[in-house]
mmCIF file of C-alpha atoms (C1' of nucleotides) in Angstrom:
data_model
loop_
_atom_site.group_PDB
_atom_site.id
_atom_site.type_symbol
_atom_site.label_atom_id
_atom_site.label_comp_id
_atom_site.label_asym_id
_atom_site.label_seq_id
_atom_site.Cartn_x
_atom_site.Cartn_y
_atom_site.Cartn_z
ATOM 1 C CA UNK A 1 -3.046 32.406 -27.056
ATOM 2 C CA UNK A 2 -0.689 29.578 -26.262
ATOM 3 C CA UNK A 3 2.301 29.028 -28.541
ATOM 4 C CA UNK A 4 2.946 25.407 -27.622
ATOM 5 C CA UNK A 5 1.261 23.210 -30.235
ATOM 6 C CA UNK A 6 0.911 20.275 -27.823
ATOM 7 C CA UNK A 7 -1.236 22.171 -25.431
ATOM 8 C CA UNK A 8 -3.532 23.549 -28.109
ATOM 9 C CA UNK A 9 -3.888 20.101 -29.660
ATOM 10 C CA UNK A 10 -5.124 18.811 -26.346
ATOM 11 C CA UNK A 11 -7.186 21.841 -25.521
ATOM 12 C CA UNK A 12 -9.215 21.381 -28.694
ATOM 13 C CA UNK A 13 -9.278 17.600 -28.629
ATOM 14 C CA UNK A 14 -12.635 15.932 -28.820
ATOM 15 C CA UNK A 15 -11.366 12.898 -26.969
ATOM 16 C CA UNK A 16 -13.758 12.514 -24.030
ATOM 17 C CA UNK A 17 -10.885 11.630 -21.682
ATOM 18 C CA UNK A 18 -9.005 14.808 -22.570
ATOM 19 C CA UNK A 19 -12.182 16.830 -22.271
ATOM 20 C CA UNK A 20 -12.886 15.395 -18.855
ATOM 21 C CA UNK A 21 -9.397 16.376 -17.747
ATOM 22 C CA UNK A 22 -9.731 19.866 -19.250
ATOM 23 C CA UNK A 23 -13.062 20.325 -17.511
ATOM 24 C CA UNK A 24 -11.512 19.262 -14.230
ATOM 25 C CA UNK A 25 -8.606 21.674 -14.618
ATOM 26 C CA UNK A 26 -10.930 24.534 -15.582
ATOM 27 C CA UNK A 27 -13.368 23.841 -12.765
ATOM 28 C CA UNK A 28 -10.533 23.979 -10.235
ATOM 29 C CA UNK A 29 -8.589 26.904 -11.681
ATOM 30 C CA UNK A 30 -5.645 24.654 -12.530
ATOM 31 C CA UNK A 31 -3.296 25.237 -15.438
ATOM 32 C CA UNK A 32 -2.979 23.328 -18.680
ATOM 33 C CA UNK A 33 0.681 22.420 -18.737
ATOM 34 C CA UNK A 34 2.690 20.484 -21.296
ATOM 35 C CA UNK A 35 3.742 18.039 -18.556
ATOM 36 C CA UNK A 36 0.175 17.257 -17.556
ATOM 37 C CA UNK A 37 -0.792 16.506 -21.126
ATOM 38 C CA UNK A 38 2.344 14.445 -21.739
ATOM 39 C CA UNK A 39 1.390 12.303 -18.753
ATOM 40 C CA UNK A 40 -2.282 12.073 -19.681
ATOM 41 C CA UNK A 41 -1.362 11.196 -23.256
ATOM 42 C CA UNK A 42 0.830 8.326 -22.081
ATOM 43 C CA UNK A 43 -1.702 7.025 -19.619
ATOM 44 C CA UNK A 44 -4.388 6.920 -22.289
ATOM 45 C CA UNK A 45 -2.216 4.523 -24.279
ATOM 46 C CA UNK A 46 -1.775 2.081 -21.397
ATOM 47 C CA UNK A 47 -4.068 -0.887 -21.192
ATOM 48 C CA UNK A 48 -3.870 -2.309 -17.694
ATOM 49 C CA UNK A 49 -1.887 -1.512 -14.557
ATOM 50 C CA UNK A 50 1.295 0.457 -14.125
ATOM 51 C CA UNK A 51 3.517 1.754 -11.324
ATOM 52 C CA UNK A 52 4.783 5.327 -10.930
ATOM 53 C CA UNK A 53 8.242 4.132 -11.944
ATOM 54 C CA UNK A 54 6.935 2.435 -15.100
ATOM 55 C CA UNK A 55 4.857 5.457 -16.045
ATOM 56 C CA UNK A 56 7.806 7.812 -15.765
ATOM 57 C CA UNK A 57 9.982 5.492 -17.865
ATOM 58 C CA UNK A 58 7.310 5.236 -20.546
ATOM 59 C CA UNK A 59 7.051 9.024 -20.747
ATOM 60 C CA UNK A 60 10.843 9.215 -20.958
ATOM 61 C CA UNK A 61 10.854 6.799 -23.884
ATOM 62 C CA UNK A 62 8.177 8.967 -25.508
ATOM 63 C CA UNK A 63 11.013 11.499 -25.648
ATOM 64 C CA UNK A 64 9.640 13.759 -22.935
ATOM 65 C CA UNK A 65 11.036 14.143 -19.439
ATOM 66 C CA UNK A 66 8.954 14.959 -16.383
ATOM 67 C CA UNK A 67 10.226 14.995 -12.841
ATOM 68 C CA UNK A 68 9.103 12.419 -10.329
ATOM 69 C CA UNK A 69 7.265 15.077 -8.306
ATOM 70 C CA UNK A 70 5.269 16.086 -11.359
ATOM 71 C CA UNK A 71 4.326 12.499 -12.064
ATOM 72 C CA UNK A 72 3.047 12.149 -8.496
ATOM 73 C CA UNK A 73 1.339 15.527 -8.687
ATOM 74 C CA UNK A 74 -0.471 14.744 -11.938
ATOM 75 C CA UNK A 75 -1.407 11.234 -10.894
ATOM 76 C CA UNK A 76 -3.000 12.690 -7.782
ATOM 77 C CA UNK A 77 -4.858 15.208 -9.934
ATOM 78 C CA UNK A 78 -6.176 12.429 -12.139
ATOM 79 C CA UNK A 79 -7.303 10.507 -9.089
ATOM 80 C CA UNK A 80 -9.168 13.536 -7.780
ATOM 81 C CA UNK A 81 -10.719 13.910 -11.220
ATOM 82 C CA UNK A 82 -11.910 10.304 -10.858
ATOM 83 C CA UNK A 83 -10.023 9.286 -13.969
ATOM 84 C CA UNK A 84 -7.403 7.100 -12.331
ATOM 85 C CA UNK A 85 -7.398 4.642 -9.449
ATOM 86 C CA UNK A 86 -4.621 3.420 -7.193
ATOM 87 C CA UNK A 87 -4.461 -0.202 -6.077
ATOM 88 C CA UNK A 88 -2.129 -1.812 -3.597
ATOM 89 C CA UNK A 89 -2.269 -5.570 -3.919
ATOM 90 C CA UNK A 90 -0.836 -7.864 -1.231
ATOM 91 C CA UNK A 91 2.933 -7.646 -1.106
ATOM 92 C CA UNK A 92 3.281 -5.415 -4.181
ATOM 93 C CA UNK A 93 3.955 -1.779 -4.835
ATOM 94 C CA UNK A 94 1.158 0.626 -5.717
ATOM 95 C CA UNK A 95 -0.299 0.264 -9.175
ATOM 96 C CA UNK A 96 -2.555 2.608 -11.105
ATOM 97 C CA UNK A 97 -5.178 2.075 -13.769
ATOM 98 C CA UNK A 98 -7.634 4.199 -15.685
ATOM 99 C CA UNK A 99 -11.162 4.126 -14.416
ATOM 100 C CA UNK A 100 -13.278 2.288 -16.949
ATOM 101 C CA UNK A 101 -16.068 -0.187 -16.356
ATOM 102 C CA UNK A 102 -16.030 -1.891 -12.949
ATOM 103 C CA UNK A 103 -14.123 -5.157 -12.988
ATOM 104 C CA UNK A 104 -12.663 -7.761 -10.678
ATOM 105 C CA UNK A 105 -8.898 -8.088 -10.189
ATOM 106 C CA UNK A 106 -7.366 -11.541 -10.211
ATOM 107 C CA UNK A 107 -3.935 -11.374 -8.597
ATOM 108 C CA UNK A 108 -1.517 -14.283 -8.823
ATOM 109 C CA UNK A 109 0.252 -14.644 -5.483
ATOM 110 C CA UNK A 110 3.062 -16.522 -7.212
ATOM 111 C CA UNK A 111 4.077 -14.255 -10.104
ATOM 112 C CA UNK A 112 2.215 -11.058 -9.209
ATOM 113 C CA UNK A 113 0.426 -10.792 -12.519
ATOM 114 C CA UNK A 114 -2.877 -8.932 -12.336
ATOM 115 C CA UNK A 115 -5.747 -9.743 -14.658
ATOM 116 C CA UNK A 116 -9.015 -7.885 -14.955
ATOM 117 C CA UNK A 117 -12.259 -9.694 -15.540
ATOM 118 C CA UNK A 118 -15.591 -8.110 -16.268
ATOM 119 C CA UNK A 119 -18.335 -9.660 -14.279
ATOM 120 C CA UNK A 120 -21.833 -8.420 -15.007
ATOM 121 C CA UNK A 121 -23.400 -10.696 -12.395
ATOM 122 C CA UNK A 122 -21.178 -9.282 -9.722
ATOM 123 C CA UNK A 123 -21.718 -5.705 -10.909
ATOM 124 C CA UNK A 124 -25.465 -6.254 -10.743
ATOM 125 C CA UNK A 125 -25.109 -7.771 -7.271
ATOM 126 C CA UNK A 126 -23.108 -4.771 -6.070
ATOM 127 C CA UNK A 127 -25.412 -2.212 -7.626
ATOM 128 C CA UNK A 128 -28.351 -3.699 -5.790
ATOM 129 C CA UNK A 129 -26.429 -4.039 -2.514
ATOM 130 C CA UNK A 130 -27.062 -1.416 0.175
ATOM 131 C CA UNK A 131 -24.966 -0.933 3.314
ATOM 132 C CA UNK A 132 -27.438 0.729 5.680
ATOM 133 C CA UNK A 133 -26.309 4.275 6.433
ATOM 134 C CA UNK A 134 -23.012 3.873 4.572
ATOM 135 C CA UNK A 135 -23.110 5.775 1.288
ATOM 136 C CA UNK A 136 -21.079 3.667 -1.150
ATOM 137 C CA UNK A 137 -19.238 5.376 -3.987
ATOM 138 C CA UNK A 138 -17.112 2.673 -5.586
ATOM 139 C CA UNK A 139 -15.621 -0.700 -4.761
ATOM 140 C CA UNK A 140 -12.619 -2.909 -5.419
ATOM 141 C CA UNK A 141 -12.725 -6.680 -5.500
ATOM 142 C CA UNK A 142 -9.348 -8.395 -5.326
ATOM 143 C CA UNK A 143 -9.211 -12.146 -5.801
ATOM 144 C CA UNK A 144 -5.900 -13.746 -4.841
ATOM 145 C CA UNK A 145 -4.838 -17.138 -6.099
ATOM 146 C CA UNK A 146 -2.627 -18.959 -8.584
ATOM 147 C CA UNK A 147 -2.825 -18.209 -12.303
ATOM 148 C CA UNK A 148 -2.885 -21.067 -14.806
ATOM 149 C CA UNK A 149 0.686 -20.436 -15.977
ATOM 150 C CA UNK A 150 2.049 -20.668 -12.437
ATOM 151 C CA UNK A 151 -0.160 -23.661 -11.662
ATOM 152 C CA UNK A 152 1.503 -25.540 -14.542
ATOM 153 C CA UNK A 153 4.997 -24.478 -13.466
ATOM 154 C CA UNK A 154 4.389 -25.407 -9.832
ATOM 155 C CA UNK A 155 3.038 -28.818 -10.831
ATOM 156 C CA UNK A 156 6.104 -29.434 -12.953
ATOM 157 C CA UNK A 157 8.561 -28.434 -10.214
ATOM 158 C CA UNK A 158 6.697 -30.640 -7.751
ATOM 159 C CA UNK A 159 7.172 -33.575 -10.116
ATOM 160 C CA UNK A 160 10.807 -32.657 -10.503
ATOM 161 C CA UNK A 161 11.223 -32.630 -6.717
ATOM 162 C CA UNK A 162 9.587 -36.045 -6.497
ATOM 163 C CA UNK A 163 11.907 -37.408 -9.201
ATOM 164 C CA UNK A 164 14.841 -35.891 -7.367
ATOM 165 C CA UNK A 165 13.767 -37.702 -4.215
ATOM 166 C CA UNK A 166 13.534 -41.008 -6.061
ATOM 167 C CA UNK A 167 17.067 -40.620 -7.328
ATOM 168 C CA UNK A 168 18.323 -40.081 -3.796
ATOM 169 C CA UNK A 169 16.827 -43.278 -2.446
ATOM 170 C CA UNK B 1 12.902 -27.313 29.553
ATOM 171 C CA UNK B 2 12.224 -23.638 29.180
ATOM 172 C CA UNK B 3 12.500 -21.454 32.274
ATOM 173 C CA UNK B 4 10.385 -18.554 31.006
ATOM 174 C CA UNK B 5 6.835 -18.980 32.328
ATOM 175 C CA UNK B 6 5.349 -16.969 29.441
ATOM 176 C CA UNK B 7 6.549 -19.377 26.822
ATOM 177 C CA UNK B 8 5.398 -22.451 28.675
ATOM 178 C CA UNK B 9 2.005 -20.866 29.283
ATOM 179 C CA UNK B 10 1.632 -20.453 25.566
ATOM 180 C CA UNK B 11 3.161 -23.757 24.649
ATOM 181 C CA UNK B 12 0.533 -25.560 26.683
ATOM 182 C CA UNK B 13 -2.357 -23.289 25.827
ATOM 183 C CA UNK B 14 -5.468 -24.855 24.436
ATOM 184 C CA UNK B 15 -6.401 -21.672 22.635
ATOM 185 C CA UNK B 16 -6.870 -22.721 19.014
ATOM 186 C CA UNK B 17 -5.123 -19.557 17.769
ATOM 187 C CA UNK B 18 -2.050 -20.263 19.882
ATOM 188 C CA UNK B 19 -2.096 -23.883 18.817
ATOM 189 C CA UNK B 20 -2.272 -22.910 15.166
ATOM 190 C CA UNK B 21 0.749 -20.673 15.664
ATOM 191 C CA UNK B 22 2.649 -23.367 17.558
ATOM 192 C CA UNK B 23 1.884 -25.870 14.825
ATOM 193 C CA UNK B 24 3.129 -23.432 12.231
ATOM 194 C CA UNK B 25 6.370 -22.798 14.130
ATOM 195 C CA UNK B 26 6.940 -26.525 14.676
ATOM 196 C CA UNK B 27 6.179 -27.430 11.077
ATOM 197 C CA UNK B 28 8.743 -24.913 9.867
ATOM 198 C CA UNK B 29 11.436 -25.523 12.462
ATOM 199 C CA UNK B 30 10.978 -22.021 13.901
ATOM 200 C CA UNK B 31 11.598 -21.149 17.527
ATOM 201 C CA UNK B 32 9.111 -20.285 20.238
ATOM 202 C CA UNK B 33 10.334 -16.942 21.478
ATOM 203 C CA UNK B 34 8.964 -14.639 24.149
ATOM 204 C CA UNK B 35 8.698 -11.850 21.596
ATOM 205 C CA UNK B 36 6.575 -13.901 19.216
ATOM 206 C CA UNK B 37 4.147 -14.803 21.975
ATOM 207 C CA UNK B 38 4.012 -11.240 23.279
ATOM 208 C CA UNK B 39 3.004 -10.102 19.808
ATOM 209 C CA UNK B 40 0.531 -12.926 19.231
ATOM 210 C CA UNK B 41 -0.984 -12.316 22.647
ATOM 211 C CA UNK B 42 -1.561 -8.648 21.859
ATOM 212 C CA UNK B 43 -2.967 -9.321 18.426
ATOM 213 C CA UNK B 44 -5.481 -11.793 19.829
ATOM 214 C CA UNK B 45 -6.883 -9.007 21.974
ATOM 215 C CA UNK B 46 -7.422 -6.630 19.063
ATOM 216 C CA UNK B 47 -10.823 -6.499 17.467
ATOM 217 C CA UNK B 48 -10.471 -4.847 14.089
ATOM 218 C CA UNK B 49 -7.640 -3.249 12.142
ATOM 219 C CA UNK B 50 -4.284 -1.969 13.318
ATOM 220 C CA UNK B 51 -1.073 -0.574 11.861
ATOM 221 C CA UNK B 52 2.461 -1.761 12.661
ATOM 222 C CA UNK B 53 2.999 1.433 14.666
ATOM 223 C CA UNK B 54 -0.176 0.919 16.693
ATOM 224 C CA UNK B 55 0.658 -2.720 17.344
ATOM 225 C CA UNK B 56 4.116 -1.885 18.650
ATOM 226 C CA UNK B 57 2.720 0.835 20.917
ATOM 227 C CA UNK B 58 0.090 -1.538 22.293
ATOM 228 C CA UNK B 59 2.754 -4.124 23.110
ATOM 229 C CA UNK B 60 4.835 -1.406 24.756
ATOM 230 C CA UNK B 61 1.909 -0.431 26.952
ATOM 231 C CA UNK B 62 1.518 -4.100 27.854
ATOM 232 C CA UNK B 63 4.899 -3.549 29.537
ATOM 233 C CA UNK B 64 6.900 -5.496 26.964
ATOM 234 C CA UNK B 65 9.251 -4.038 24.404
ATOM 235 C CA UNK B 66 9.934 -5.564 21.010
ATOM 236 C CA UNK B 67 11.966 -3.972 18.259
ATOM 237 C CA UNK B 68 10.365 -2.761 15.073
ATOM 238 C CA UNK B 69 12.181 -5.452 13.070
ATOM 239 C CA UNK B 70 10.742 -8.167 15.275
ATOM 240 C CA UNK B 71 7.241 -6.773 14.871
ATOM 241 C CA UNK B 72 7.644 -6.884 11.090
ATOM 242 C CA UNK B 73 9.226 -10.312 11.267
ATOM 243 C CA UNK B 74 6.455 -11.805 13.396
ATOM 244 C CA UNK B 75 3.685 -10.141 11.430
ATOM 245 C CA UNK B 76 5.109 -11.706 8.279
ATOM 246 C CA UNK B 77 5.224 -15.065 10.023
ATOM 247 C CA UNK B 78 1.588 -14.727 11.000
ATOM 248 C CA UNK B 79 0.677 -13.833 7.442
ATOM 249 C CA UNK B 80 2.483 -16.909 6.142
ATOM 250 C CA UNK B 81 0.649 -18.940 8.751
ATOM 251 C CA UNK B 82 -2.591 -17.533 7.274
ATOM 252 C CA UNK B 83 -3.534 -16.035 10.618
ATOM 253 C CA UNK B 84 -3.184 -12.382 9.679
ATOM 254 C CA UNK B 85 -3.957 -10.335 6.591
ATOM 255 C CA UNK B 86 -2.549 -7.044 5.356
ATOM 256 C CA UNK B 87 -4.796 -4.454 3.733
ATOM 257 C CA UNK B 88 -3.844 -1.207 2.066
ATOM 258 C CA UNK B 89 -6.900 0.961 1.599
ATOM 259 C CA UNK B 90 -6.854 3.974 -0.748
ATOM 260 C CA UNK B 91 -4.629 6.726 0.625
ATOM 261 C CA UNK B 92 -3.939 5.019 3.947
ATOM 262 C CA UNK B 93 -1.054 3.142 5.475
ATOM 263 C CA UNK B 94 -1.032 -0.637 5.672
ATOM 264 C CA UNK B 95 -3.390 -2.162 8.190
ATOM 265 C CA UNK B 96 -3.564 -5.681 9.539
ATOM 266 C CA UNK B 97 -6.362 -7.831 10.871
ATOM 267 C CA UNK B 98 -6.767 -11.362 12.088
ATOM 268 C CA UNK B 99 -8.225 -13.779 9.589
ATOM 269 C CA UNK B 100 -11.691 -14.730 10.746
ATOM 270 C CA UNK B 101 -14.820 -15.202 8.665
ATOM 271 C CA UNK B 102 -14.810 -13.479 5.270
ATOM 272 C CA UNK B 103 -16.281 -10.012 5.389
ATOM 273 C CA UNK B 104 -16.603 -6.852 3.359
ATOM 274 C CA UNK B 105 -14.691 -3.688 4.293
ATOM 275 C CA UNK B 106 -16.502 -0.383 4.246
ATOM 276 C CA UNK B 107 -13.957 2.436 4.129
ATOM 277 C CA UNK B 108 -14.969 6.034 4.719
ATOM 278 C CA UNK B 109 -13.037 8.228 2.291
ATOM 279 C CA UNK B 110 -13.647 11.200 4.576
ATOM 280 C CA UNK B 111 -12.475 10.004 8.004
ATOM 281 C CA UNK B 112 -10.675 6.787 7.066
ATOM 282 C CA UNK B 113 -12.686 4.640 9.456
ATOM 283 C CA UNK B 114 -12.946 1.000 8.374
ATOM 284 C CA UNK B 115 -15.958 -1.101 9.214
ATOM 285 C CA UNK B 116 -16.400 -4.803 8.606
ATOM 286 C CA UNK B 117 -19.711 -6.252 7.556
ATOM 287 C CA UNK B 118 -20.538 -9.904 7.248
ATOM 288 C CA UNK B 119 -22.412 -10.636 4.102
ATOM 289 C CA UNK B 120 -23.579 -14.215 3.681
ATOM 290 C CA UNK B 121 -25.148 -13.485 0.288
ATOM 291 C CA UNK B 122 -21.881 -12.198 -1.020
ATOM 292 C CA UNK B 123 -19.898 -15.048 0.521
ATOM 293 C CA UNK B 124 -22.239 -17.518 -1.156
ATOM 294 C CA UNK B 125 -21.892 -15.663 -4.441
ATOM 295 C CA UNK B 126 -18.100 -15.784 -4.230
ATOM 296 C CA UNK B 127 -17.954 -19.421 -3.191
ATOM 297 C CA UNK B 128 -19.947 -20.359 -6.249
ATOM 298 C CA UNK B 129 -17.952 -18.091 -8.542
ATOM 299 C CA UNK B 130 -15.264 -19.696 -10.714
ATOM 300 C CA UNK B 131 -12.602 -17.810 -12.675
ATOM 301 C CA UNK B 132 -11.739 -20.279 -15.434
ATOM 302 C CA UNK B 133 -8.172 -21.478 -15.010
ATOM 303 C CA UNK B 134 -7.449 -19.084 -12.145
ATOM 304 C CA UNK B 135 -7.298 -20.945 -8.860
ATOM 305 C CA UNK B 136 -8.765 -18.558 -6.283
ATOM 306 C CA UNK B 137 -7.565 -18.745 -2.687
ATOM 307 C CA UNK B 138 -9.101 -15.740 -0.955
ATOM 308 C CA UNK B 139 -10.560 -12.371 -1.816
ATOM 309 C CA UNK B 140 -10.917 -8.831 -0.490
ATOM 310 C CA UNK B 141 -13.863 -6.582 -1.168
ATOM 311 C CA UNK B 142 -13.304 -2.912 -0.349
ATOM 312 C CA UNK B 143 -16.277 -0.573 -0.567
ATOM 313 C CA UNK B 144 -15.370 3.118 -0.474
ATOM 314 C CA UNK B 145 -17.866 5.793 0.447
ATOM 315 C CA UNK B 146 -19.023 8.126 3.203
ATOM 316 C CA UNK B 147 -19.957 6.812 6.633
ATOM 317 C CA UNK B 148 -23.098 8.052 8.355
ATOM 318 C CA UNK B 149 -21.180 10.147 10.891
ATOM 319 C CA UNK B 150 -19.307 12.007 8.161
ATOM 320 C CA UNK B 151 -22.472 12.345 6.055
ATOM 321 C CA UNK B 152 -24.094 14.201 8.963
ATOM 322 C CA UNK B 153 -21.028 16.389 9.515
ATOM 323 C CA UNK B 154 -20.696 17.223 5.832
ATOM 324 C CA UNK B 155 -24.377 18.130 5.599
ATOM 325 C CA UNK B 156 -24.041 20.405 8.607
ATOM 326 C CA UNK B 157 -20.946 22.173 7.262
ATOM 327 C CA UNK B 158 -22.704 22.653 3.931
ATOM 328 C CA UNK B 159 -25.586 24.336 5.767
ATOM 329 C CA UNK B 160 -23.108 26.450 7.688
ATOM 330 C CA UNK B 161 -21.471 27.533 4.418
ATOM 331 C CA UNK B 162 -24.875 28.475 3.031
ATOM 332 C CA UNK B 163 -25.723 30.471 6.176
ATOM 333 C CA UNK B 164 -22.350 32.179 5.947
ATOM 334 C CA UNK B 165 -23.157 33.171 2.390
ATOM 335 C CA UNK B 166 -26.547 34.607 3.438
ATOM 336 C CA UNK B 167 -24.857 36.742 6.103
ATOM 337 C CA UNK B 168 -22.489 38.186 3.498
ATOM 338 C CA UNK B 169 -25.246 39.351 1.172
ATOM 339 C "C1'" DT C 1 2.393 40.848 -14.470
ATOM 340 C "C1'" DT C 2 0.779 37.640 -11.312
ATOM 341 C "C1'" DT C 3 0.990 33.360 -9.433
ATOM 342 C "C1'" DA C 4 0.576 28.305 -10.340
ATOM 343 C "C1'" DC C 5 3.683 24.699 -11.746
ATOM 344 C "C1'" DT C 6 8.026 22.283 -12.391
ATOM 345 C "C1'" DG C 7 12.311 20.265 -11.073
ATOM 346 C "C1'" DC C 8 15.685 19.420 -8.024
ATOM 347 C "C1'" DA C 9 17.336 18.142 -3.707
ATOM 348 C "C1'" DA C 10 16.349 17.401 0.869
ATOM 349 C "C1'" DA C 11 13.052 15.602 4.199
ATOM 350 C "C1'" DT C 12 9.875 12.115 5.721
ATOM 351 C "C1'" DA C 13 7.768 7.675 6.120
ATOM 352 C "C1'" DT C 14 7.883 2.888 5.739
ATOM 353 C "C1'" DT C 15 10.085 -1.392 5.320
ATOM 354 C "C1'" DT C 16 14.288 -4.226 4.853
ATOM 355 C "C1'" DT C 17 18.929 -5.685 5.931
ATOM 356 C "C1'" DG C 18 23.669 -6.590 8.077
ATOM 357 C "C1'" DC C 19 25.641 -7.923 12.048
ATOM 358 C "C1'" DA C 20 26.907 -8.594 16.962
ATOM 359 C "C1'" DA C 21 24.741 -10.178 21.139
ATOM 360 C "C1'" DT C 22 21.488 -13.371 22.974
ATOM 361 C "C1'" DA C 23 18.148 -17.066 23.678
ATOM 362 C "C1'" DT C 24 16.174 -21.376 21.991
ATOM 363 C "C1'" DC C 25 16.665 -26.015 21.130
ATOM 364 C "C1'" DG D 1 27.142 -25.965 21.686
ATOM 365 C "C1'" DA D 2 25.019 -24.864 17.320
ATOM 366 C "C1'" DT D 3 22.258 -21.729 15.242
ATOM 367 C "C1'" DA D 4 17.814 -19.094 14.879
ATOM 368 C "C1'" DT D 5 16.234 -14.775 16.612
ATOM 369 C "C1'" DT D 6 16.558 -10.207 18.433
ATOM 370 C "C1'" DG D 7 17.698 -5.334 18.459
ATOM 371 C "C1'" DC D 8 20.039 -1.714 16.809
ATOM 372 C "C1'" DA D 9 21.591 1.203 13.289
ATOM 373 C "C1'" DA D 10 22.145 1.785 8.581
ATOM 374 C "C1'" DA D 11 20.286 1.051 3.962
ATOM 375 C "C1'" DA D 12 16.759 0.761 0.686
ATOM 376 C "C1'" DT D 13 12.184 2.296 -1.047
ATOM 377 C "C1'" DA D 14 8.430 5.162 -1.695
ATOM 378 C "C1'" DT D 15 6.404 9.498 -1.282
ATOM 379 C "C1'" DT D 16 6.198 14.440 0.115
ATOM 380 C "C1'" DT D 17 7.904 19.062 0.633
ATOM 381 C "C1'" DG D 18 10.516 23.622 0.330
ATOM 382 C "C1'" DC D 19 12.032 26.672 -2.716
ATOM 383 C "C1'" DA D 20 14.031 29.071 -6.737
ATOM 384 C "C1'" DG D 21 13.303 29.331 -11.505
ATOM 385 C "C1'" DT D 22 9.882 28.957 -15.273
ATOM 386 C "C1'" DA D 23 5.667 29.179 -17.725
ATOM 387 C "C1'" DA D 24 0.496 29.744 -18.018
ATOM 388 C "C1'" DA D 25 -3.096 32.973 -17.818
#
DNA sequence: TTTACTGCAAATATTTTGCAATATC
DNA sequence: GATATTGCAAAATATTTGCAGTAAA
């Protein structure tokens, strides 16, 4: 029996996410390590997107240190377990998010903020959609544009520029 | 007047793509260089996706050498001119494609092949779709799955594995 | 006890940058 | 002639890998 309380806590957890991970590890003959659970534990508390860098820093501030290689290793494991997904939006570094219900990503090309929106109409459309002999597994819809906050700011700075011009006449 | 025939050929071209690029350069006070036209010329001949590496090699085999920095520089210019788009599909390196009509990308998670499909229903759906205060500019739909070629191969290798098992009994 | 996993440092891959030489305007 | 652009090499970033030590089973 394992002497590390953390591992046993997770091993016996009824949390479906933890169980899914345990099942994946078991099914593939992989070990239940403290590091893997520390990472999973942190990820479960994140709502939204995060980078590798951010994830490692969050784990650090949880008072637990894992090496960069282990973060990459575990993140890859979680992707193979279909629990995590990697997104690379235009002009940004890779971001990860837990796999939950399908949703659309709205990406602001001005500030880089990413917002998720659930869209049942679109989900229904995609579920019904067939691509001939291509066997679809999952999809990502990225919508690029300007968020309302940036739209306001840009409008304001445009006005400011106009005022500036007036002054110079 | 410019003495390099290549540049003048392009400068006077009636090709709408070349004209769009020229307009962009003029509007931004950027120069018409041989390198930029060599790259644009190559890109116009590509049907589908390509990486930076592939693009540079293609230009090389056209008998013209441009440095890696210039390829990156020009590709960025073309993206700003809204003539080129960058895609990063799951687990692959960045790929570029000319901006034409909106289309869906089918990405095979087994072989990495990317196929474009036009989808007027989807385009209509997206054109009608509004995201509250988010001002949408363009979108990317990536559908991940298994292409028909890989589906056949995978089926065959599964059979082979089964046959192998039978032999061992 | 066996061997998978971790952490570190080094290697690799990709993209960006500083700067002297060069070409465009 | 003034300066934007190129090409090279070096730097910055992101990710992967080799390997010795450590921990899970």
